[in-house]
Short mmCIF file of C-alpha atoms in Angstrom, two decimals:
data_model
loop_
_atom_site.label_atom_id
_atom_site.label_comp_id
_atom_site.label_asym_id
_atom_site.label_seq_id
_atom_site.Cartn_x
_atom_site.Cartn_y
_atom_site.Cartn_z
CA ALA A 1 -0.02 -0.02 -0.05
CA ALA A 2 1.11 3.56 -0.68
CA GLY A 3 2.46 5.37 2.19
CA VAL A 4 3.19 9.07 3.02
CA ILE A 5 6.25 10.40 1.11
CA GLN A 6 8.55 13.04 2.37
CA SER A 7 11.36 14.78 0.56
CA PRO A 8 14.10 15.32 0.98
CA ARG A 9 15.11 12.57 3.53
CA HIS A 10 18.08 14.52 4.66
CA LEU A 11 18.83 18.25 4.55
CA ILE A 12 21.81 20.15 5.63
CA LYS A 13 21.53 23.96 5.89
CA GLU A 14 23.53 26.85 7.51
CA LYS A 15 22.11 29.28 9.93
CA ARG A 16 19.91 31.95 8.51
CA GLU A 17 19.29 29.94 5.32
CA THR A 18 15.88 28.81 4.18
CA ALA A 19 14.59 25.21 3.74
CA THR A 20 11.52 23.67 2.07
CA LEU A 21 10.20 20.33 3.23
CA LYS A 22 7.63 18.45 1.03
CA CYS A 23 4.99 15.99 2.01
CA TYR A 24 2.87 13.65 -0.27
CA PRO A 25 -0.07 12.19 1.70
CA ILE A 26 -1.39 8.73 1.09
CA PRO A 27 -3.63 8.87 -2.04
CA ARG A 28 -7.18 10.17 -1.30
CA HIS A 29 -6.17 11.44 2.14
CA ASP A 30 -7.35 14.97 2.77
CA THR A 31 -5.52 16.06 5.91
CA VAL A 32 -1.90 16.72 6.47
CA TYR A 33 -0.14 17.22 9.72
CA TRP A 34 3.38 18.39 10.44
CA TYR A 35 5.34 17.31 13.55
CA GLN A 36 8.84 18.21 14.78
CA GLN A 37 10.88 15.61 16.76
CA GLY A 38 14.03 16.60 18.69
CA PRO A 39 16.60 14.02 19.69
CA GLY A 40 15.15 11.66 22.32
CA GLN A 41 11.86 13.55 22.33
CA ASP A 42 8.29 12.88 21.32
CA PRO A 43 6.88 14.49 18.15
CA GLN A 44 5.46 17.98 18.61
CA PHE A 45 2.59 19.22 16.56
CA LEU A 46 3.38 22.15 14.41
CA ILE A 47 0.41 22.75 11.97
CA SER A 48 -2.27 20.80 10.05
CA PHE A 49 -4.36 21.39 6.91
CA TYR A 50 -7.76 19.90 6.00
CA GLU A 51 -8.95 20.25 2.48
CA LYS A 52 -6.19 22.88 1.72
CA MET A 53 -7.29 25.04 4.70
CA GLN A 54 -5.27 25.42 7.89
CA SER A 55 -7.14 23.45 10.42
CA ASP A 56 -4.95 23.74 13.55
CA LYS A 57 -1.75 25.36 14.68
CA GLY A 58 0.65 24.29 17.35
CA SER A 59 4.05 25.38 18.39
CA ILE A 60 5.17 26.56 15.09
CA PRO A 61 7.56 29.50 14.91
CA ASP A 62 6.61 32.63 13.00
CA ARG A 63 9.77 31.85 10.81
CA PHE A 64 7.90 28.82 9.48
CA SER A 65 4.97 28.59 7.08
CA ALA A 66 3.11 25.87 5.43
CA GLN A 67 0.37 25.21 2.90
CA GLN A 68 -1.45 22.44 1.26
CA PHE A 69 -1.89 22.50 -2.46
CA SER A 70 -4.73 21.50 -4.81
CA ASP A 71 -3.20 18.02 -5.20
CA TYR A 72 -3.12 17.74 -1.32
CA HIS A 73 0.60 17.74 -1.06
CA SER A 74 1.99 19.96 1.54
CA GLU A 75 5.17 22.09 1.91
CA LEU A 76 6.72 23.38 5.10
CA ASN A 77 8.83 26.48 4.57
CA MET A 78 11.38 27.43 7.20
CA SER A 79 13.35 30.70 7.07
CA SER A 80 16.12 32.22 9.11
CA LEU A 81 17.11 28.74 10.27
CA GLU A 82 18.53 28.40 13.75
CA LEU A 83 20.68 25.66 15.23
CA GLY A 84 17.68 24.69 17.39
CA ASP A 85 15.66 23.95 14.24
CA SER A 86 17.85 20.76 13.77
CA ALA A 87 15.38 17.97 14.20
CA LEU A 88 13.32 15.26 12.46
CA TYR A 89 10.30 16.66 10.77
CA PHE A 90 7.45 14.29 10.18
CA CYS A 91 4.41 14.71 8.02
CA ALA A 92 1.37 12.55 8.60
CA SER A 93 -1.94 12.16 6.72
CA SER A 94 -5.46 11.05 7.42
CA LEU A 95 -8.77 10.67 5.77
CA ALA A 96 -10.78 13.03 7.89
CA ARG A 97 -13.87 13.51 5.73
CA ARG A 98 -14.61 9.78 6.21
CA GLY A 99 -14.38 10.27 9.88
CA LEU A 100 -11.27 8.24 10.10
CA ARG A 101 -8.99 9.39 13.02
CA GLU A 102 -5.82 7.27 12.07
CA GLN A 103 -2.80 9.37 11.29
CA TYR A 104 -0.17 7.65 9.10
CA PHE A 105 3.32 9.11 9.33
CA GLY A 106 5.99 9.45 6.60
CA PRO A 107 9.64 8.44 7.11
CA GLY A 108 10.59 12.02 8.01
CA THR A 109 13.06 14.62 7.01
CA ARG A 110 16.20 14.96 9.04
CA LEU A 111 17.19 18.61 9.08
CA THR A 112 20.56 19.56 10.18
CA VAL A 113 21.43 23.30 10.76
CA THR A 114 25.07 24.13 11.06
CA GLY B 1 -4.50 21.65 26.81
CA GLU B 2 -4.05 17.93 26.70
CA ASN B 3 -0.94 16.35 28.71
CA VAL B 4 -0.03 12.88 28.31
CA GLU B 5 2.30 11.12 30.61
CA GLN B 6 3.85 7.67 30.01
CA HIS B 7 5.79 5.13 32.17
CA PRO B 8 8.18 3.54 32.27
CA SER B 9 10.66 5.55 30.02
CA THR B 10 12.72 2.58 29.46
CA LEU B 11 11.72 -1.23 29.78
CA SER B 12 13.84 -4.31 29.26
CA VAL B 13 12.21 -7.67 29.09
CA GLN B 14 13.39 -11.26 28.25
CA GLU B 15 12.18 -12.60 24.99
CA GLY B 16 8.81 -14.39 25.50
CA ASP B 17 7.89 -12.13 28.46
CA SER B 18 5.16 -9.49 28.51
CA ALA B 19 5.66 -5.84 28.46
CA VAL B 20 3.29 -3.22 29.85
CA ILE B 21 3.34 0.50 29.20
CA LYS B 22 1.09 2.81 31.10
CA CYS B 23 -0.20 6.32 30.12
CA THR B 24 -2.41 8.89 31.72
CA TYR B 25 -4.06 11.83 30.08
CA SER B 26 -5.34 15.04 31.49
CA ASP B 27 -8.19 16.19 29.23
CA SER B 28 -11.40 14.24 29.82
CA ALA B 29 -12.62 15.27 26.35
CA SER B 30 -9.97 13.12 24.67
CA ASN B 31 -11.75 10.26 22.94
CA TYR B 32 -9.17 8.58 20.72
CA PHE B 33 -6.01 6.98 21.86
CA PRO B 34 -3.59 5.69 19.32
CA TRP B 35 -0.32 3.82 20.03
CA TYR B 36 2.77 4.26 17.82
CA LYS B 37 5.98 2.26 17.40
CA GLN B 38 9.04 4.06 16.24
CA GLU B 39 12.17 2.23 15.21
CA LEU B 40 15.44 4.01 14.77
CA GLY B 41 15.53 6.39 11.83
CA LYS B 42 11.86 5.77 10.86
CA GLY B 43 8.59 7.50 11.36
CA PRO B 44 6.12 6.50 14.03
CA GLN B 45 3.97 3.57 12.92
CA LEU B 46 0.35 3.18 14.11
CA ILE B 47 0.06 -0.21 15.71
CA ILE B 48 -3.24 -0.04 17.57
CA ASP B 49 -5.78 2.36 18.76
CA ILE B 50 -8.80 2.50 21.08
CA ARG B 51 -11.79 4.84 21.19
CA SER B 52 -13.38 6.08 24.38
CA ASN B 53 -16.55 3.89 23.95
CA VAL B 54 -14.41 0.85 24.14
CA GLY B 55 -12.67 -0.56 27.23
CA GLU B 56 -10.27 -2.99 25.60
CA LYS B 57 -9.04 -4.02 22.15
CA LYS B 58 -6.75 -6.81 21.05
CA ASP B 59 -4.78 -7.52 17.93
CA GLN B 60 -2.78 -10.77 18.04
CA ARG B 61 0.01 -10.16 20.68
CA ILE B 62 -1.05 -6.55 21.41
CA ALA B 63 -3.83 -5.36 23.53
CA VAL B 64 -4.89 -1.93 24.80
CA THR B 65 -7.06 -1.09 27.74
CA LEU B 66 -8.76 2.15 28.65
CA ASN B 67 -10.12 3.37 31.89
CA LYS B 68 -12.02 6.65 31.17
CA THR B 69 -12.78 7.29 34.77
CA ALA B 70 -9.28 7.24 35.81
CA LYS B 71 -8.00 8.56 32.54
CA HIS B 72 -5.53 5.75 32.17
CA PHE B 73 -4.70 3.67 29.16
CA SER B 74 -2.19 0.87 28.77
CA LEU B 75 -0.40 -1.16 26.10
CA HIS B 76 0.22 -4.95 26.65
CA ILE B 77 2.54 -6.90 24.40
CA THR B 78 2.66 -10.64 25.04
CA GLU B 79 5.22 -13.20 23.90
CA THR B 80 7.71 -10.35 23.15
CA GLN B 81 10.21 -10.93 20.33
CA PRO B 82 13.45 -8.99 19.66
CA GLU B 83 11.77 -7.24 16.74
CA ASP B 84 9.43 -5.53 19.23
CA SER B 85 12.39 -3.52 20.41
CA ALA B 86 11.63 0.10 19.64
CA VAL B 87 10.31 3.32 21.22
CA TYR B 88 6.64 3.22 21.91
CA PHE B 89 4.48 6.35 22.12
CA CYS B 90 0.99 6.55 23.61
CA ALA B 91 -1.04 9.41 22.39
CA ALA B 92 -4.45 11.12 22.87
CA THR B 93 -6.59 13.26 20.78
CA LYS B 94 -10.17 14.60 20.73
CA SER B 95 -12.64 15.52 18.02
CA MET B 96 -15.34 17.95 18.96
CA ARG B 97 -16.76 18.27 15.53
CA THR B 98 -14.25 16.86 13.03
CA SER B 99 -11.82 14.00 12.86
CA TYR B 100 -8.75 16.12 12.16
CA ASP B 101 -7.56 17.00 15.65
CA LYS B 102 -3.83 16.93 16.44
CA VAL B 103 -2.28 14.08 18.29
CA ILE B 104 -0.58 14.77 21.60
CA PHE B 105 2.12 12.36 22.27
CA GLY B 106 3.47 10.88 25.48
CA PRO B 107 7.25 11.09 26.04
CA GLY B 108 7.86 7.58 24.90
CA THR B 109 8.99 4.19 26.28
CA SER B 110 12.16 2.62 24.94
CA LEU B 111 11.53 -1.20 24.91
CA SER B 112 14.33 -3.59 24.68
CA VAL B 113 13.61 -7.36 24.21
CA ILE B 114 16.63 -9.39 25.19
CA PRO B 115 17.08 -12.66 23.27
#
């Protein structure tokens, strides 16, 4: 079965640079969630989109923005990168309009800021 | 907001023994409780979930129980195998009107199954 696809899998950036992470949800899924996971920590919710509209917002810095496109893929844009932004970034998707609660996670993008 | 606590933080068991991970949640409105398994370098994988209208659910060697009154829920793994070694996260979420609420994770339990 098709899973959530994230690209790139690894990304190295310098401080103050910009990064764009992409997420392709499971086909027909309408909701995308972004989470950030620091070393040895649990995933922290950043932001989510349902049917291309922002549905919820968590602890996402103002330097970050995201959107969901007409084909339901999502991009997380990160500007003015800081060392503390180094983490694993996960995207998850679900089929909310069917009332299905299960969120399926992608393999993640490991961002390293130097 | 919701706060999920999880114990123990690390757990070592002999192969074939059972493993139990316990979680508590704070928001009585939470009504959906998924469990995720995360292997090194991979994303969290949904292994089982339980809804607030159910007290227990079982899937082969894995079972979850929910006590709504006490706001406790637990994961039970029987006949553990080395491939069960991973970090396990409990989580809670609620849906007032929609199905797309964020998941709040517990801090995780690192399970090691010793052959």
